[in-house]
């Protein structure tokens, strides 16, 4: 059953808020009505849900503004806690690339939003490359990936290269020595944009992955927002008492990328 229209609008606006698109304030109700083709009551209900979750601040006579997160940026792993080790990851991603295809949706140089700047340890407004891609297996679309890379690194590759090689390989070819990654995995409902690209219904459950890649000098070099179809993507981990991690990502019956 399709999600109510107000909830679809809520999902889209929530994702845009997370990307930092509304630093100067959200569009007015009339603009949102025109953008989504709905009545004012529908827009107000979507905004009301965002407000109830503490994501926006609504004051009569003033522009609706996003509420900054309590903790900005990507959380760091505490000392002594296990971190994902990337040895062998590049080789496995190359193998995966032979069995999957990539469609580059968009590549652009943008000004870093507050969230992107915090994650990549940049200044607000610094230039970053934003790339949006959809990766598919023989069964169909697998993932919708958005990556943010500091422009001094990303200027060495563009749309053509992103369509041919995994971005971690491009980082290495650009002189980056990958050190570690911090990753979180949560659940997310598909909005209308994700639903179209991943060929699922609006409101379908997706796996949401945030991954921050650091080089050997502890500089953040890539921030990834990924949304995956759970019927085509499985993340499996083996944990031991001494803290070592053996994790595998399965994208089909015969293709996997391993975090050793």
Coordinates of C-alpha atoms in Angstrom, one line a residue:
X1 CA 0.0 0.0 0.0
X2 CA 1.5 3.4 -1.0
X3 CA 2.6 5.8 1.8
X4 CA 0.4 8.8 2.3
X5 CA 1.5 11.8 0.3
X6 CA 2.4 13.9 3.4
X7 CA 4.8 11.1 4.5
X8 CA 6.5 10.9 1.1
X9 CA 7.1 14.6 1.4
X10 CA 8.4 14.2 4.9
X11 CA 10.8 11.5 3.8
X12 CA 12.2 13.7 0.9
X13 CA 12.6 16.8 3.1
X14 CA 14.2 14.7 5.9
X15 CA 16.9 13.4 3.5
X16 CA 17.5 16.9 2.2
X17 CA 17.9 18.2 5.7
X18 CA 20.4 15.5 6.4
X19 CA 22.3 16.6 3.3
X20 CA 22.4 20.2 4.6
X21 CA 20.5 21.7 1.7
X22 CA 18.5 24.2 3.8
X23 CA 21.2 26.1 5.6
X24 CA 19.4 29.3 4.9
X25 CA 15.9 28.0 5.7
X26 CA 13.3 25.7 4.1
X27 CA 11.2 26.8 1.2
X28 CA 7.8 28.4 2.2
X29 CA 4.6 26.5 2.2
X30 CA 3.5 27.8 -1.1
X31 CA 6.8 26.8 -2.8
X32 CA 6.5 23.3 -1.3
X33 CA 2.9 23.1 -2.5
X34 CA 4.0 23.9 -6.0
X35 CA 7.0 21.6 -5.8
X36 CA 5.1 18.5 -4.7
X37 CA 1.7 19.4 -6.3
X38 CA -0.2 19.0 -3.1
X39 CA -2.6 21.1 -0.9
X40 CA -1.4 23.3 2.0
X41 CA -2.7 20.8 4.6
X42 CA -0.5 18.1 3.2
X43 CA 2.6 20.3 3.4
X44 CA 1.8 21.4 6.9
X45 CA 1.4 17.8 8.0
X46 CA 4.8 16.9 6.6
X47 CA 6.4 19.9 8.3
X48 CA 4.6 19.1 11.5
X49 CA 6.1 15.7 11.5
X50 CA 9.6 17.1 11.0
X51 CA 9.0 19.6 13.7
X52 CA 7.8 17.0 16.2
X53 CA 11.0 15.1 15.6
X54 CA 13.1 18.2 16.4
X55 CA 14.5 18.5 12.9
X56 CA 13.1 21.9 12.1
X57 CA 12.1 25.0 14.0
X58 CA 8.8 26.7 13.0
X59 CA 8.1 30.2 14.3
X60 CA 5.1 32.2 13.0
X61 CA 6.2 35.0 10.7
X62 CA 9.7 33.6 10.4
X63 CA 11.3 31.2 7.9
X64 CA 11.3 27.6 8.9
X65 CA 14.9 26.5 9.7
X66 CA 16.7 23.2 10.3
X67 CA 17.7 22.4 13.9
X68 CA 21.5 21.6 14.1
X69 CA 22.2 18.1 15.3
X70 CA 23.4 17.8 18.9
X71 CA 26.5 16.1 17.8
X72 CA 27.8 17.2 14.4
X73 CA 29.9 15.1 12.1
X74 CA 30.5 11.4 12.1
X75 CA 31.1 9.7 15.5
X76 CA 34.6 8.6 16.2
X77 CA 35.5 5.2 17.5
X78 CA 36.6 5.3 21.1
X79 CA 40.1 4.3 22.0
X80 CA 40.5 0.6 22.4
X81 CA 37.4 -0.2 20.3
X82 CA 37.7 -2.2 17.1
X83 CA 37.8 -0.3 13.9
X84 CA 37.2 -1.7 10.4
X85 CA 40.5 -2.8 8.9
X86 CA 40.6 -2.2 5.1
X87 CA 43.3 -4.7 4.2
X88 CA 42.1 -6.6 1.2
X89 CA 39.0 -4.4 0.7
X90 CA 40.4 -2.8 -2.5
X91 CA 41.1 -6.2 -4.1
X92 CA 37.7 -7.5 -3.3
X93 CA 35.9 -4.4 -4.6
X94 CA 37.7 -4.8 -7.9
X95 CA 36.4 -8.3 -8.1
X96 CA 32.9 -7.1 -7.3
X97 CA 33.2 -4.5 -10.0
X98 CA 33.6 -7.2 -12.6
X99 CA 30.2 -8.6 -11.7
X100 CA 28.3 -5.4 -11.3
X101 CA 27.6 -2.3 -13.3
X102 CA 27.5 1.3 -12.3
X103 CA 25.3 4.2 -13.6
X104 CA 26.6 7.6 -12.8
X105 CA 23.6 9.8 -12.0
X106 CA 25.4 13.0 -11.2
X107 CA 28.8 14.4 -10.5
X108 CA 29.3 18.0 -9.4
X109 CA 31.6 20.2 -7.4
X110 CA 29.5 21.8 -4.6
X111 CA 30.1 23.9 -1.5
X112 CA 30.4 21.8 1.7
X113 CA 27.3 22.0 3.9
X114 CA 27.7 22.0 7.7
X115 CA 27.3 18.2 7.8
X116 CA 29.7 17.5 5.0
X117 CA 32.3 20.0 6.3
X118 CA 32.1 18.5 9.8
X119 CA 32.5 14.9 8.5
X120 CA 35.4 15.7 6.2
X121 CA 37.0 18.2 8.7
X122 CA 36.7 21.0 6.2
X123 CA 35.6 24.6 6.4
X124 CA 31.9 25.4 5.7
X125 CA 31.7 26.2 1.9
X126 CA 34.9 24.4 0.9
X127 CA 34.7 22.7 -2.5
X128 CA 33.9 19.0 -2.5
X129 CA 32.9 16.6 -5.2
X130 CA 29.5 15.1 -4.8
X131 CA 28.9 12.0 -6.9
X132 CA 25.6 10.0 -7.1
X133 CA 25.7 6.5 -8.6
X134 CA 23.5 3.4 -8.8
X135 CA 25.2 0.0 -8.8
X136 CA 23.4 -3.0 -10.2
X137 CA 23.9 -6.8 -10.3
X138 CA 22.5 -9.0 -13.0
X139 CA 19.3 -9.2 -10.9
X140 CA 18.8 -5.4 -11.1
X141 CA 19.6 -2.3 -9.0
X142 CA 21.5 -2.9 -5.8
X143 CA 22.4 0.4 -4.2
X144 CA 22.1 4.1 -4.5
X145 CA 25.4 5.7 -3.4
X146 CA 26.3 9.4 -2.7
X147 CA 29.9 10.2 -2.0
X148 CA 31.6 13.4 -0.9
X149 CA 35.3 13.8 -1.5
X150 CA 37.5 16.9 -0.8
X151 CA 38.1 18.7 -4.1
X152 CA 41.9 18.6 -3.9
X153 CA 41.6 14.8 -4.2
X154 CA 38.5 14.5 -6.4
X155 CA 39.8 16.8 -9.1
X156 CA 41.9 13.9 -10.3
X157 CA 38.9 11.8 -11.4
X158 CA 35.4 12.5 -12.8
X159 CA 32.3 11.0 -14.3
X160 CA 34.2 8.8 -16.8
X161 CA 36.5 7.3 -14.1
X162 CA 33.6 6.8 -11.6
X163 CA 31.7 4.8 -14.2
X164 CA 34.6 2.4 -14.6
X165 CA 36.3 1.9 -11.2
X166 CA 35.3 1.7 -7.5
X167 CA 35.9 5.0 -5.8
X168 CA 38.4 3.5 -3.3
X169 CA 40.5 2.5 -6.2
X170 CA 40.4 6.0 -7.6
X171 CA 41.4 7.4 -4.2
X172 CA 44.4 5.1 -4.2
X173 CA 45.3 6.1 -7.7
X174 CA 45.1 9.7 -6.6
X175 CA 47.8 9.1 -4.1
X176 CA 45.6 8.5 -1.0
X177 CA 46.8 5.7 1.3
X178 CA 43.6 4.4 2.8
X179 CA 43.9 3.8 6.6
X180 CA 40.6 3.0 8.3
X181 CA 36.8 3.4 8.1
X182 CA 34.0 4.2 10.5
X183 CA 30.7 2.8 9.4
X184 CA 27.1 2.8 10.7
X185 CA 24.2 0.7 9.3
X186 CA 20.6 1.6 10.0
X187 CA 17.2 1.2 8.4
X188 CA 15.5 3.6 6.1
X189 CA 12.2 3.8 4.2
X190 CA 12.6 4.5 0.5
X191 CA 11.4 8.0 -0.6
X192 CA 10.2 8.6 -4.2
X193 CA 13.7 9.3 -5.5
X194 CA 15.3 6.1 -4.0
X195 CA 12.2 4.0 -5.0
X196 CA 12.6 5.0 -8.6
X197 CA 16.3 4.3 -8.8
X198 CA 16.2 1.0 -6.9
X199 CA 13.0 -0.2 -8.5
X200 CA 11.1 -0.6 -5.2
X201 CA 7.9 0.8 -3.8
X202 CA 7.9 4.1 -1.9
X203 CA 8.1 3.1 1.8
X204 CA 10.0 -0.1 1.2
X205 CA 12.6 -0.9 3.8
X206 CA 16.2 -0.2 2.8
X207 CA 19.6 -0.6 4.6
X208 CA 21.2 2.8 5.1
X209 CA 25.0 2.8 5.3
X210 CA 27.2 5.8 6.4
X211 CA 30.9 5.2 5.9
X212 CA 33.7 7.7 6.6
X213 CA 37.0 6.8 5.1
X214 CA 40.3 8.1 6.6
X215 CA 43.8 8.0 5.1
X216 CA 46.8 6.8 7.1
X217 CA 47.3 10.3 8.4
X218 CA 43.8 10.2 9.9
X219 CA 42.4 12.7 7.4
X220 CA 38.9 12.1 6.2
X221 CA 39.0 11.5 2.5
X222 CA 35.5 10.2 1.6
X223 CA 32.0 10.3 3.2
X224 CA 29.6 7.8 1.8
X225 CA 25.8 7.7 2.1
X226 CA 24.5 4.4 0.7
X227 CA 21.0 2.9 0.5
X228 CA 20.8 -0.8 -0.3
X229 CA 18.0 -3.2 -1.2
X230 CA 18.0 -5.8 1.6
X231 CA 17.0 -8.6 -0.8
X232 CA 20.2 -8.1 -2.7
X233 CA 22.6 -6.9 0.0
X234 CA 23.6 -8.6 3.3
X235 CA 26.2 -7.5 5.8
X236 CA 27.6 -10.3 7.9
X237 CA 30.0 -10.0 10.8
X238 CA 31.9 -12.4 13.1
X239 CA 33.0 -10.9 16.4
X240 CA 35.4 -12.4 18.9
X241 CA 36.0 -11.6 22.6
X242 CA 39.3 -10.0 21.9
X243 CA 37.7 -7.5 19.5
X244 CA 38.8 -8.7 16.1
X245 CA 36.2 -8.3 13.2
X246 CA 35.6 -10.5 10.2
X247 CA 32.9 -8.9 8.1
X248 CA 31.5 -9.7 4.6
X249 CA 29.2 -7.8 2.4
X250 CA 27.2 -10.0 0.0
X251 CA 25.7 -8.4 -3.0
X252 CA 24.6 -11.5 -4.8
X253 CA 24.9 -15.3 -4.6
X254 CA 28.5 -15.3 -6.0
X255 CA 29.9 -11.8 -5.4
X256 CA 31.2 -10.5 -2.0
X257 CA 33.5 -7.8 -0.7
X258 CA 35.3 -8.7 2.5
X259 CA 36.5 -6.5 5.3
X260 CA 39.4 -8.6 6.7

